[in-house]
Amino acid sequence: MKPPRASWKSAAHPPAWLASAALACAFVGFGPIAPSPAAAQVPAGAQEAEGLWVLGKGTASARPSLVEIDLDVSAAAELTGDAIVKFRDAKKRVHDAFAALKLPGVTIDERGLLLDQKGAAFNPYMMDYGVQSKARSEVQLSRKLVVKATGIQAMEEEAVLQLVGRLLDVAQDAGAHVGPPGNAAMMAYRFGTTSTTALVRFVVEDHEALREQAYAKAAADARGRAERLARLNGVTLGPVLSVREVPTASNSGSGSSQSIYALMYGIAPSQATDDDADDRLTTAKFQEVPIHVELQVRFAIAPVDPKTIRSEGIKP
């Protein structure tokens, strides 16, 4: 006798095709499942993009009020005591020479004292060429002196030229080295700073006040542009929602644009060093030094009141 055939009715688990058919019938019977209503979502950044964006520009300029000349006084000897005596005499000679001028507004600032070995220089290639040194090295003392002359913003160009020329001649006659050191270009290349071969440096002392004027002009320019656009487009201008400063060649810290700006005007904000810790605006040329500021301002806007449209004839 053959064993009875297994029936799907008595099976504990129905075939796969039967389960699929039952699932299809269920979808047909109940219809597609509708998603639950979701709350309206604002795309990211949409709220920030609302309003009226304008770009305001402002420029303020001023003539330098201070001229500086960098001097280097040094002395070397095999014995440290002899080097100290020579250095003291060299520095006194420079101070006495400028004191004899009796020029008002001319002062000398002393910077840090450097004690090193004479002839030791920075080697950018970090190589030893095997140069034989002396049996006894010479000790060298050097100090940077900065000659300053104030109140030049009201002087004529010829008068400034005569003053600077006189200061340079006195410094060199007194035995001081004028200008940047010989390895300034190599050091600037090594550390990524800006080098200059200028003998003198003109300084805009009231740098922050000049920048404040540029900011005020940029803000006023932005509001004027926004009011014009709002009037032409039939909307009401609201309060300021956000303000961003756009980097420009005169306020950015680095970049090719700053290099071009420095070549055009010969200026660049001085970097904070041990010698000059203040953020100043310096230039190699005696001329008006401009500061440019750009502000991106976002204003709130609203539709114009219908009464205003009828009274002023504004097109909706």
PDB file of C-alpha atoms in Angstrom:
ATOM      1  CA  MET A   1       0.000   0.000   0.000  1.00  0.00           C
ATOM      2  CA  LYS A   2       1.316   3.520  -0.924  1.00  0.00           C
ATOM      3  CA  PRO A   3       1.703   6.041   1.903  1.00  0.00           C
ATOM      4  CA  PRO A   4      -0.897   8.847   1.905  1.00  0.00           C
ATOM      5  CA  ARG A   5       0.111  12.097   0.110  1.00  0.00           C
ATOM      6  CA  ALA A   6       0.822  15.031   2.296  1.00  0.00           C
ATOM      7  CA  SER A   7      -1.811  17.694   1.917  1.00  0.00           C
ATOM      8  CA  TRP A   8      -1.078  21.426   2.304  1.00  0.00           C
ATOM      9  CA  LYS A   9      -4.237  21.696   4.343  1.00  0.00           C
ATOM     10  CA  SER A  10      -2.739  19.535   7.063  1.00  0.00           C
ATOM     11  CA  ALA A  11       0.778  20.978   6.829  1.00  0.00           C
ATOM     12  CA  ALA A  12       2.004  23.112   9.658  1.00  0.00           C
ATOM     13  CA  HIS A  13       3.635  25.616   7.248  1.00  0.00           C
ATOM     14  CA  PRO A  14       1.972  26.519   3.903  1.00  0.00           C
ATOM     15  CA  PRO A  15       4.075  26.688   0.732  1.00  0.00           C
ATOM     16  CA  ALA A  16       5.954  29.868  -0.086  1.00  0.00           C
ATOM     17  CA  TRP A  17       3.791  30.652  -3.103  1.00  0.00           C
ATOM     18  CA  LEU A  18       0.670  30.502  -0.950  1.00  0.00           C
ATOM     19  CA  ALA A  19       2.135  32.962   1.567  1.00  0.00           C
ATOM     20  CA  SER A  20       3.008  35.383  -1.232  1.00  0.00           C
ATOM     21  CA  ALA A  21      -0.489  35.141  -2.682  1.00  0.00           C
ATOM     22  CA  ALA A  22      -2.065  35.810   0.683  1.00  0.00           C
ATOM     23  CA  LEU A  23       0.132  38.869   1.185  1.00  0.00           C
ATOM     24  CA  ALA A  24      -0.837  40.213  -2.249  1.00  0.00           C
ATOM     25  CA  CYS A  25      -4.504  39.782  -1.463  1.00  0.00           C
ATOM     26  CA  ALA A  26      -4.066  41.635   1.761  1.00  0.00           C
ATOM     27  CA  PHE A  27      -2.580  44.640  -0.086  1.00  0.00           C
ATOM     28  CA  VAL A  28      -5.391  44.532  -2.654  1.00  0.00           C
ATOM     29  CA  GLY A  29      -8.036  44.324   0.019  1.00  0.00           C
ATOM     30  CA  PHE A  30      -6.766  47.080   2.224  1.00  0.00           C
ATOM     31  CA  GLY A  31      -5.299  49.251  -0.511  1.00  0.00           C
ATOM     32  CA  PRO A  32      -1.916  51.018  -0.436  1.00  0.00           C
ATOM     33  CA  ILE A  33      -0.745  52.146   2.953  1.00  0.00           C
ATOM     34  CA  ALA A  34      -0.687  55.937   2.935  1.00  0.00           C
ATOM     35  CA  PRO A  35       2.155  57.593   4.797  1.00  0.00           C
ATOM     36  CA  SER A  36       1.264  59.608   7.823  1.00  0.00           C
ATOM     37  CA  PRO A  37       1.143  63.355   7.195  1.00  0.00           C
ATOM     38  CA  ALA A  38       4.467  65.005   8.062  1.00  0.00           C
ATOM     39  CA  ALA A  39       5.030  68.498   9.325  1.00  0.00           C
ATOM     40  CA  ALA A  40       6.313  71.045   6.836  1.00  0.00           C
ATOM     41  CA  GLN A  41      10.090  71.168   6.882  1.00  0.00           C
ATOM     42  CA  VAL A  42      12.227  74.196   5.983  1.00  0.00           C
ATOM     43  CA  PRO A  43      15.328  73.297   3.980  1.00  0.00           C
ATOM     44  CA  ALA A  44      18.612  73.820   5.746  1.00  0.00           C
ATOM     45  CA  GLY A  45      19.857  77.352   5.212  1.00  0.00           C
ATOM     46  CA  ALA A  46      16.504  78.628   3.901  1.00  0.00           C
ATOM     47  CA  GLN A  47      15.942  80.844   6.899  1.00  0.00           C
ATOM     48  CA  GLU A  48      19.429  82.280   6.579  1.00  0.00           C
ATOM     49  CA  ALA A  49      18.832  83.010   2.873  1.00  0.00           C
ATOM     50  CA  GLU A  50      15.679  85.029   3.594  1.00  0.00           C
ATOM     51  CA  GLY A  51      15.888  88.767   3.482  1.00  0.00           C
ATOM     52  CA  LEU A  52      17.834  91.215   1.378  1.00  0.00           C
ATOM     53  CA  TRP A  53      21.583  90.715   0.954  1.00  0.00           C
ATOM     54  CA  VAL A  54      23.771  93.681   0.028  1.00  0.00           C
ATOM     55  CA  LEU A  55      27.514  94.319  -0.110  1.00  0.00           C
ATOM     56  CA  GLY A  56      28.745  97.559   1.396  1.00  0.00           C
ATOM     57  CA  LYS A  57      32.202  98.960   0.677  1.00  0.00           C
ATOM     58  CA  GLY A  58      34.173 101.554   2.573  1.00  0.00           C
ATOM     59  CA  THR A  59      37.642 103.073   2.214  1.00  0.00           C
ATOM     60  CA  ALA A  60      39.583 105.328   4.548  1.00  0.00           C
ATOM     61  CA  SER A  61      43.111 106.617   4.022  1.00  0.00           C
ATOM     62  CA  ALA A  62      45.695 108.616   5.919  1.00  0.00           C
ATOM     63  CA  ARG A  63      49.288 109.744   5.528  1.00  0.00           C
ATOM     64  CA  PRO A  64      51.992 108.157   7.690  1.00  0.00           C
ATOM     65  CA  SER A  65      52.751 110.088  10.854  1.00  0.00           C
ATOM     66  CA  LEU A  66      55.969 108.308  11.850  1.00  0.00           C
ATOM     67  CA  VAL A  67      59.170 107.319  10.068  1.00  0.00           C
ATOM     68  CA  GLU A  68      61.496 104.633  11.431  1.00  0.00           C
ATOM     69  CA  ILE A  69      65.041 103.653  10.508  1.00  0.00           C
ATOM     70  CA  ASP A  70      66.500 100.349  11.688  1.00  0.00           C
ATOM     71  CA  LEU A  71      70.121 100.447  12.786  1.00  0.00           C
ATOM     72  CA  ASP A  72      72.410  97.681  13.932  1.00  0.00           C
ATOM     73  CA  VAL A  73      75.297  98.341  16.320  1.00  0.00           C
ATOM     74  CA  SER A  74      77.738  95.502  16.915  1.00  0.00           C
ATOM     75  CA  ALA A  75      81.245  94.785  18.173  1.00  0.00           C
ATOM     76  CA  ALA A  76      83.324  91.605  18.342  1.00  0.00           C
ATOM     77  CA  ALA A  77      86.497  90.454  20.092  1.00  0.00           C
ATOM     78  CA  GLU A  78      88.098  87.221  21.226  1.00  0.00           C
ATOM     79  CA  LEU A  79      87.736  88.253  24.856  1.00  0.00           C
ATOM     80  CA  THR A  80      84.223  88.938  26.081  1.00  0.00           C
ATOM     81  CA  GLY A  81      85.402  91.898  28.148  1.00  0.00           C
ATOM     82  CA  ASP A  82      86.938  93.551  25.108  1.00  0.00           C
ATOM     83  CA  ALA A  83      83.748  92.951  23.110  1.00  0.00           C
ATOM     84  CA  ILE A  84      81.690  94.624  25.842  1.00  0.00           C
ATOM     85  CA  VAL A  85      83.916  97.710  25.855  1.00  0.00           C
ATOM     86  CA  LYS A  86      83.840  98.014  22.056  1.00  0.00           C
ATOM     87  CA  PHE A  87      80.079  97.558  21.965  1.00  0.00           C
ATOM     88  CA  ARG A  88      79.507 100.172  24.666  1.00  0.00           C
ATOM     89  CA  ASP A  89      81.638 102.705  22.794  1.00  0.00           C
ATOM     90  CA  ALA A  90      79.913 101.995  19.452  1.00  0.00           C
ATOM     91  CA  LYS A  91      76.451 102.446  20.925  1.00  0.00           C
ATOM     92  CA  LYS A  92      77.455 105.650  22.739  1.00  0.00           C
ATOM     93  CA  ARG A  93      78.858 107.052  19.514  1.00  0.00           C
ATOM     94  CA  VAL A  94      75.494 106.578  17.772  1.00  0.00           C
ATOM     95  CA  HIS A  95      73.500 108.134  20.624  1.00  0.00           C
ATOM     96  CA  ASP A  96      75.832 111.134  20.816  1.00  0.00           C
ATOM     97  CA  ALA A  97      75.605 111.710  17.061  1.00  0.00           C
ATOM     98  CA  PHE A  98      71.815 111.914  17.080  1.00  0.00           C
ATOM     99  CA  ALA A  99      71.741 113.963  20.264  1.00  0.00           C
ATOM    100  CA  ALA A 100      73.965 116.542  18.581  1.00  0.00           C
ATOM    101  CA  LEU A 101      71.310 117.077  15.890  1.00  0.00           C
ATOM    102  CA  LYS A 102      68.875 118.512  18.465  1.00  0.00           C
ATOM    103  CA  LEU A 103      65.915 117.710  16.229  1.00  0.00           C
ATOM    104  CA  PRO A 104      62.472 117.771  17.902  1.00  0.00           C
ATOM    105  CA  GLY A 105      60.514 114.542  17.693  1.00  0.00           C
ATOM    106  CA  VAL A 106      63.575 112.357  16.977  1.00  0.00           C
ATOM    107  CA  THR A 107      64.169 109.523  19.443  1.00  0.00           C
ATOM    108  CA  ILE A 108      66.099 106.245  19.559  1.00  0.00           C
ATOM    109  CA  ASP A 109      64.604 103.008  20.871  1.00  0.00           C
ATOM    110  CA  GLU A 110      66.840 100.111  21.864  1.00  0.00           C
ATOM    111  CA  ARG A 111      65.798  96.530  21.245  1.00  0.00           C
ATOM    112  CA  GLY A 112      67.079  93.230  22.624  1.00  0.00           C
ATOM    113  CA  LEU A 113      70.784  92.471  23.025  1.00  0.00           C
ATOM    114  CA  LEU A 114      72.134  89.589  20.952  1.00  0.00           C
ATOM    115  CA  LEU A 115      75.210  87.649  22.037  1.00  0.00           C
ATOM    116  CA  ASP A 116      76.547  85.193  19.472  1.00  0.00           C
ATOM    117  CA  GLN A 117      79.630  84.085  17.595  1.00  0.00           C
ATOM    118  CA  LYS A 118      81.008  86.348  14.906  1.00  0.00           C
ATOM    119  CA  GLY A 119      80.530  84.949  11.425  1.00  0.00           C
ATOM    120  CA  ALA A 120      77.844  82.459  12.472  1.00  0.00           C
ATOM    121  CA  ALA A 121      75.052  82.583   9.924  1.00  0.00           C
ATOM    122  CA  PHE A 122      71.877  80.675   9.277  1.00  0.00           C
ATOM    123  CA  ASN A 123      72.453  77.774   6.861  1.00  0.00           C
ATOM    124  CA  PRO A 124      69.203  77.021   4.993  1.00  0.00           C
ATOM    125  CA  TYR A 125      70.522  73.743   3.599  1.00  0.00           C
ATOM    126  CA  MET A 126      71.598  72.396   6.997  1.00  0.00           C
ATOM    127  CA  MET A 127      74.904  71.192   5.585  1.00  0.00           C
ATOM    128  CA  ASP A 128      78.441  71.355   6.910  1.00  0.00           C
ATOM    129  CA  TYR A 129      80.875  72.302   4.192  1.00  0.00           C
ATOM    130  CA  GLY A 130      83.824  71.523   6.392  1.00  0.00           C
ATOM    131  CA  VAL A 131      85.076  75.087   6.794  1.00  0.00           C
ATOM    132  CA  GLN A 132      87.761  75.139   9.433  1.00  0.00           C
ATOM    133  CA  SER A 133      87.069  77.643  12.206  1.00  0.00           C
ATOM    134  CA  LYS A 134      89.635  79.521  14.246  1.00  0.00           C
ATOM    135  CA  ALA A 135      91.092  77.990  17.347  1.00  0.00           C
ATOM    136  CA  ARG A 136      89.425  80.744  19.376  1.00  0.00           C
ATOM    137  CA  SER A 137      86.096  82.162  18.208  1.00  0.00           C
ATOM    138  CA  GLU A 138      85.210  85.820  18.530  1.00  0.00           C
ATOM    139  CA  VAL A 139      82.337  86.879  20.738  1.00  0.00           C
ATOM    140  CA  GLN A 140      79.986  89.358  19.076  1.00  0.00           C
ATOM    141  CA  LEU A 141      77.532  91.713  20.772  1.00  0.00           C
ATOM    142  CA  SER A 142      74.859  93.409  18.689  1.00  0.00           C
ATOM    143  CA  ARG A 143      71.748  95.436  19.350  1.00  0.00           C
ATOM    144  CA  LYS A 144      69.043  96.809  17.101  1.00  0.00           C
ATOM    145  CA  LEU A 145      68.361 100.543  17.368  1.00  0.00           C
ATOM    146  CA  VAL A 146      65.266 102.173  15.877  1.00  0.00           C
ATOM    147  CA  VAL A 147      65.469 105.865  15.062  1.00  0.00           C
ATOM    148  CA  LYS A 148      62.006 107.460  15.085  1.00  0.00           C
ATOM    149  CA  ALA A 149      60.809 110.834  13.824  1.00  0.00           C
ATOM    150  CA  THR A 150      57.184 111.768  14.559  1.00  0.00           C
ATOM    151  CA  GLY A 151      54.816 114.385  13.172  1.00  0.00           C
ATOM    152  CA  ILE A 152      55.629 113.930   9.494  1.00  0.00           C
ATOM    153  CA  GLN A 153      51.994 113.707   8.324  1.00  0.00           C
ATOM    154  CA  ALA A 154      51.782 117.494   7.976  1.00  0.00           C
ATOM    155  CA  MET A 155      55.207 117.910   6.334  1.00  0.00           C
ATOM    156  CA  GLU A 156      55.850 118.397   2.647  1.00  0.00           C
ATOM    157  CA  GLU A 157      57.472 115.573   0.729  1.00  0.00           C
ATOM    158  CA  GLU A 158      60.681 117.544   0.210  1.00  0.00           C
ATOM    159  CA  ALA A 159      60.950 118.238   3.943  1.00  0.00           C
ATOM    160  CA  VAL A 160      60.459 114.554   4.767  1.00  0.00           C
ATOM    161  CA  LEU A 161      63.133 113.627   2.235  1.00  0.00           C
ATOM    162  CA  GLN A 162      65.597 116.082   3.763  1.00  0.00           C
ATOM    163  CA  LEU A 163      64.884 114.791   7.273  1.00  0.00           C
ATOM    164  CA  VAL A 164      65.274 111.123   6.339  1.00  0.00           C
ATOM    165  CA  GLY A 165      68.462 111.815   4.399  1.00  0.00           C
ATOM    166  CA  ARG A 166      69.975 113.644   7.338  1.00  0.00           C
ATOM    167  CA  LEU A 167      69.146 110.800   9.730  1.00  0.00           C
ATOM    168  CA  LEU A 168      70.645 108.210   7.383  1.00  0.00           C
ATOM    169  CA  ASP A 169      73.872 110.173   6.950  1.00  0.00           C
ATOM    170  CA  VAL A 170      74.311 110.650  10.699  1.00  0.00           C
ATOM    171  CA  ALA A 171      73.721 106.956  11.381  1.00  0.00           C
ATOM    172  CA  GLN A 172      76.274 105.795   8.828  1.00  0.00           C
ATOM    173  CA  ASP A 173      78.843 108.383   9.903  1.00  0.00           C
ATOM    174  CA  ALA A 174      78.491 107.083  13.471  1.00  0.00           C
ATOM    175  CA  GLY A 175      79.399 103.566  12.315  1.00  0.00           C
ATOM    176  CA  ALA A 176      75.960 101.931  12.542  1.00  0.00           C
ATOM    177  CA  HIS A 177      74.705  99.483   9.949  1.00  0.00           C
ATOM    178  CA  VAL A 178      71.581 100.861   8.241  1.00  0.00           C
ATOM    179  CA  GLY A 179      68.769  98.707   6.930  1.00  0.00           C
ATOM    180  CA  PRO A 180      67.860  95.036   7.305  1.00  0.00           C
ATOM    181  CA  PRO A 181      70.603  92.459   7.937  1.00  0.00           C
ATOM    182  CA  GLY A 182      72.261  90.706   5.029  1.00  0.00           C
ATOM    183  CA  ASN A 183      70.466  87.411   5.612  1.00  0.00           C
ATOM    184  CA  ALA A 184      66.995  88.995   5.879  1.00  0.00           C
ATOM    185  CA  ALA A 185      65.835  87.620   2.524  1.00  0.00           C
ATOM    186  CA  MET A 186      67.005  84.090   3.364  1.00  0.00           C
ATOM    187  CA  MET A 187      65.376  84.193   6.782  1.00  0.00           C
ATOM    188  CA  ALA A 188      62.115  85.448   5.288  1.00  0.00           C
ATOM    189  CA  TYR A 189      62.140  82.618   2.752  1.00  0.00           C
ATOM    190  CA  ARG A 190      62.855  80.075   5.470  1.00  0.00           C
ATOM    191  CA  PHE A 191      60.091  81.192   7.840  1.00  0.00           C
ATOM    192  CA  GLY A 192      57.540  82.314   5.241  1.00  0.00           C
ATOM    193  CA  THR A 193      57.537  86.005   6.143  1.00  0.00           C
ATOM    194  CA  THR A 194      57.782  89.133   4.008  1.00  0.00           C
ATOM    195  CA  SER A 195      61.204  90.646   3.454  1.00  0.00           C
ATOM    196  CA  THR A 196      61.959  94.193   2.413  1.00  0.00           C
ATOM    197  CA  THR A 197      65.074  96.038   1.319  1.00  0.00           C
ATOM    198  CA  ALA A 198      63.741  99.484   2.244  1.00  0.00           C
ATOM    199  CA  LEU A 199      66.027 101.643   4.373  1.00  0.00           C
ATOM    200  CA  VAL A 200      63.147 103.464   6.055  1.00  0.00           C
ATOM    201  CA  ARG A 201      59.682 102.487   7.231  1.00  0.00           C
ATOM    202  CA  PHE A 202      56.684 104.805   7.356  1.00  0.00           C
ATOM    203  CA  VAL A 203      54.026 104.017   9.938  1.00  0.00           C
ATOM    204  CA  VAL A 204      50.350 104.951  10.240  1.00  0.00           C
ATOM    205  CA  GLU A 205      50.113 105.171  14.010  1.00  0.00           C
ATOM    206  CA  ASP A 206      46.322 105.551  14.410  1.00  0.00           C
ATOM    207  CA  HIS A 207      45.608 102.342  12.555  1.00  0.00           C
ATOM    208  CA  GLU A 208      42.493 101.276  14.482  1.00  0.00           C
ATOM    209  CA  ALA A 209      40.801 104.662  14.138  1.00  0.00           C
ATOM    210  CA  LEU A 210      41.380 104.556  10.384  1.00  0.00           C
ATOM    211  CA  ARG A 211      39.863 101.081  10.164  1.00  0.00           C
ATOM    212  CA  GLU A 212      36.883 102.260  12.238  1.00  0.00           C
ATOM    213  CA  GLN A 213      36.195 104.944   9.638  1.00  0.00           C
ATOM    214  CA  ALA A 214      36.295 102.355   6.857  1.00  0.00           C
ATOM    215  CA  TYR A 215      33.820 100.152   8.755  1.00  0.00           C
ATOM    216  CA  ALA A 216      31.435 103.074   9.238  1.00  0.00           C
ATOM    217  CA  LYS A 217      31.551 103.934   5.536  1.00  0.00           C
ATOM    218  CA  ALA A 218      30.947 100.299   4.549  1.00  0.00           C
ATOM    219  CA  ALA A 219      27.933 100.034   6.872  1.00  0.00           C
ATOM    220  CA  ALA A 220      26.446 103.273   5.519  1.00  0.00           C
ATOM    221  CA  ASP A 221      27.025 102.119   1.946  1.00  0.00           C
ATOM    222  CA  ALA A 222      25.277  98.803   2.652  1.00  0.00           C
ATOM    223  CA  ARG A 223      22.226 100.546   4.118  1.00  0.00           C
ATOM    224  CA  GLY A 224      22.039 102.937   1.177  1.00  0.00           C
ATOM    225  CA  ARG A 225      22.106 100.077  -1.317  1.00  0.00           C
ATOM    226  CA  ALA A 226      19.475  98.150   0.645  1.00  0.00           C
ATOM    227  CA  GLU A 227      17.126 101.150   0.835  1.00  0.00           C
ATOM    228  CA  ARG A 228      17.429 101.687  -2.905  1.00  0.00           C
ATOM    229  CA  LEU A 229      16.686  98.042  -3.726  1.00  0.00           C
ATOM    230  CA  ALA A 230      13.764  97.917  -1.299  1.00  0.00           C
ATOM    231  CA  ARG A 231      12.223 101.039  -2.842  1.00  0.00           C
ATOM    232  CA  LEU A 232      12.590  99.756  -6.388  1.00  0.00           C
ATOM    233  CA  ASN A 233      11.130  96.336  -5.552  1.00  0.00           C
ATOM    234  CA  GLY A 234       8.197  97.537  -3.468  1.00  0.00           C
ATOM    235  CA  VAL A 235       9.164  96.088  -0.095  1.00  0.00           C
ATOM    236  CA  THR A 236       9.745  97.544   3.336  1.00  0.00           C
ATOM    237  CA  LEU A 237      13.272  97.381   4.718  1.00  0.00           C
ATOM    238  CA  GLY A 238      13.541  95.928   8.203  1.00  0.00           C
ATOM    239  CA  PRO A 239      16.352  95.652  10.747  1.00  0.00           C
ATOM    240  CA  VAL A 240      19.758  94.109  10.145  1.00  0.00           C
ATOM    241  CA  LEU A 241      19.727  90.320  10.603  1.00  0.00           C
ATOM    242  CA  SER A 242      23.397  89.472  10.091  1.00  0.00           C
ATOM    243  CA  VAL A 243      26.699  91.039   9.100  1.00  0.00           C
ATOM    244  CA  ARG A 244      29.765  89.359   7.607  1.00  0.00           C
ATOM    245  CA  GLU A 245      33.116  90.865   6.793  1.00  0.00           C
ATOM    246  CA  VAL A 246      34.393  89.902   3.364  1.00  0.00           C
ATOM    247  CA  PRO A 247      38.169  89.280   3.278  1.00  0.00           C
ATOM    248  CA  THR A 248      39.954  91.845   1.133  1.00  0.00           C
ATOM    249  CA  ALA A 249      43.554  92.414   0.138  1.00  0.00           C
ATOM    250  CA  SER A 250      44.072  94.971   2.896  1.00  0.00           C
ATOM    251  CA  ASN A 251      42.637  92.931   5.778  1.00  0.00           C
ATOM    252  CA  SER A 252      43.502  89.336   4.899  1.00  0.00           C
ATOM    253  CA  GLY A 253      46.496  87.745   6.505  1.00  0.00           C
ATOM    254  CA  SER A 254      47.976  86.023   3.481  1.00  0.00           C
ATOM    255  CA  GLY A 255      47.396  85.170  -0.133  1.00  0.00           C
ATOM    256  CA  SER A 256      48.352  86.342  -3.594  1.00  0.00           C
ATOM    257  CA  SER A 257      45.923  89.274  -3.405  1.00  0.00           C
ATOM    258  CA  GLN A 258      47.789  90.657  -0.406  1.00  0.00           C
ATOM    259  CA  SER A 259      51.082  90.365  -2.283  1.00  0.00           C
ATOM    260  CA  ILE A 260      49.647  92.323  -5.225  1.00  0.00           C
ATOM    261  CA  TYR A 261      48.238  94.923  -2.833  1.00  0.00           C
ATOM    262  CA  ALA A 262      51.616  95.234  -1.133  1.00  0.00           C
ATOM    263  CA  LEU A 263      53.349  95.694  -4.482  1.00  0.00           C
ATOM    264  CA  MET A 264      50.900  98.413  -5.538  1.00  0.00           C
ATOM    265  CA  TYR A 265      50.971 100.426  -2.317  1.00  0.00           C
ATOM    266  CA  GLY A 266      54.117  99.063  -0.667  1.00  0.00           C
ATOM    267  CA  ILE A 267      52.192  98.302   2.506  1.00  0.00           C
ATOM    268  CA  ALA A 268      51.325  95.325   4.663  1.00  0.00           C
ATOM    269  CA  PRO A 269      50.156  95.013   8.270  1.00  0.00           C
ATOM    270  CA  SER A 270      53.278  94.423  10.334  1.00  0.00           C
ATOM    271  CA  GLN A 271      53.575  91.012  11.939  1.00  0.00           C
ATOM    272  CA  ALA A 272      53.876  90.674  15.684  1.00  0.00           C
ATOM    273  CA  THR A 273      57.478  89.962  16.610  1.00  0.00           C
ATOM    274  CA  ASP A 274      59.684  90.415  19.632  1.00  0.00           C
ATOM    275  CA  ASP A 275      60.659  93.840  18.329  1.00  0.00           C
ATOM    276  CA  ASP A 276      57.228  95.074  17.188  1.00  0.00           C
ATOM    277  CA  ALA A 277      54.402  93.609  19.221  1.00  0.00           C
ATOM    278  CA  ASP A 278      51.766  96.136  18.119  1.00  0.00           C
ATOM    279  CA  ASP A 279      49.546  95.631  15.101  1.00  0.00           C
ATOM    280  CA  ARG A 280      50.518  98.575  12.923  1.00  0.00           C
ATOM    281  CA  LEU A 281      50.167  99.599   9.324  1.00  0.00           C
ATOM    282  CA  THR A 282      53.532 100.209   7.702  1.00  0.00           C
ATOM    283  CA  THR A 283      54.567 101.260   4.230  1.00  0.00           C
ATOM    284  CA  ALA A 284      57.814 101.762   2.360  1.00  0.00           C
ATOM    285  CA  LYS A 285      56.403 104.800   0.539  1.00  0.00           C
ATOM    286  CA  PHE A 286      55.440 108.214   1.833  1.00  0.00           C
ATOM    287  CA  GLN A 287      51.901 108.422   0.487  1.00  0.00           C
ATOM    288  CA  GLU A 288      48.241 108.069   1.434  1.00  0.00           C
ATOM    289  CA  VAL A 289      47.698 104.571   2.839  1.00  0.00           C
ATOM    290  CA  PRO A 290      44.201 103.203   2.120  1.00  0.00           C
ATOM    291  CA  ILE A 291      42.254 100.624   4.112  1.00  0.00           C
ATOM    292  CA  HIS A 292      39.406  98.833   2.329  1.00  0.00           C
ATOM    293  CA  VAL A 293      36.528  97.137   4.173  1.00  0.00           C
ATOM    294  CA  GLU A 294      33.676  95.114   2.642  1.00  0.00           C
ATOM    295  CA  LEU A 295      30.631  94.057   4.670  1.00  0.00           C
ATOM    296  CA  GLN A 296      27.946  91.614   3.562  1.00  0.00           C
ATOM    297  CA  VAL A 297      24.757  92.699   5.346  1.00  0.00           C
ATOM    298  CA  ARG A 298      21.388  90.920   5.429  1.00  0.00           C
ATOM    299  CA  PHE A 299      18.268  93.017   6.078  1.00  0.00           C
ATOM    300  CA  ALA A 300      14.781  91.814   6.913  1.00  0.00           C
ATOM    301  CA  ILE A 301      12.089  92.748   4.373  1.00  0.00           C
ATOM    302  CA  ALA A 302       8.285  92.846   4.432  1.00  0.00           C
ATOM    303  CA  PRO A 303       5.570  93.698   1.883  1.00  0.00           C
ATOM    304  CA  VAL A 304       4.640  97.344   1.609  1.00  0.00           C
ATOM    305  CA  ASP A 305       1.411  98.459   3.253  1.00  0.00           C
ATOM    306  CA  PRO A 306      -1.378  98.867   0.626  1.00  0.00           C
ATOM    307  CA  LYS A 307      -2.041 102.392   1.892  1.00  0.00           C
ATOM    308  CA  THR A 308       1.551 103.303   1.171  1.00  0.00           C
ATOM    309  CA  ILE A 309       1.264 101.787  -2.309  1.00  0.00           C
ATOM    310  CA  ARG A 310      -1.774 103.933  -3.139  1.00  0.00           C
ATOM    311  CA  SER A 311      -0.385 107.113  -1.620  1.00  0.00           C
ATOM    312  CA  GLU A 312       3.094 106.925  -3.130  1.00  0.00           C
ATOM    313  CA  GLY A 313       2.207 105.150  -6.353  1.00  0.00           C
ATOM    314  CA  ILE A 314       4.550 102.210  -5.759  1.00  0.00           C
ATOM    315  CA  LYS A 315       4.052  99.353  -8.174  1.00  0.00           C
ATOM    316  CA  PRO A 316       3.187  96.139  -6.296  1.00  0.00           C
TER     317      PRO A 316
END
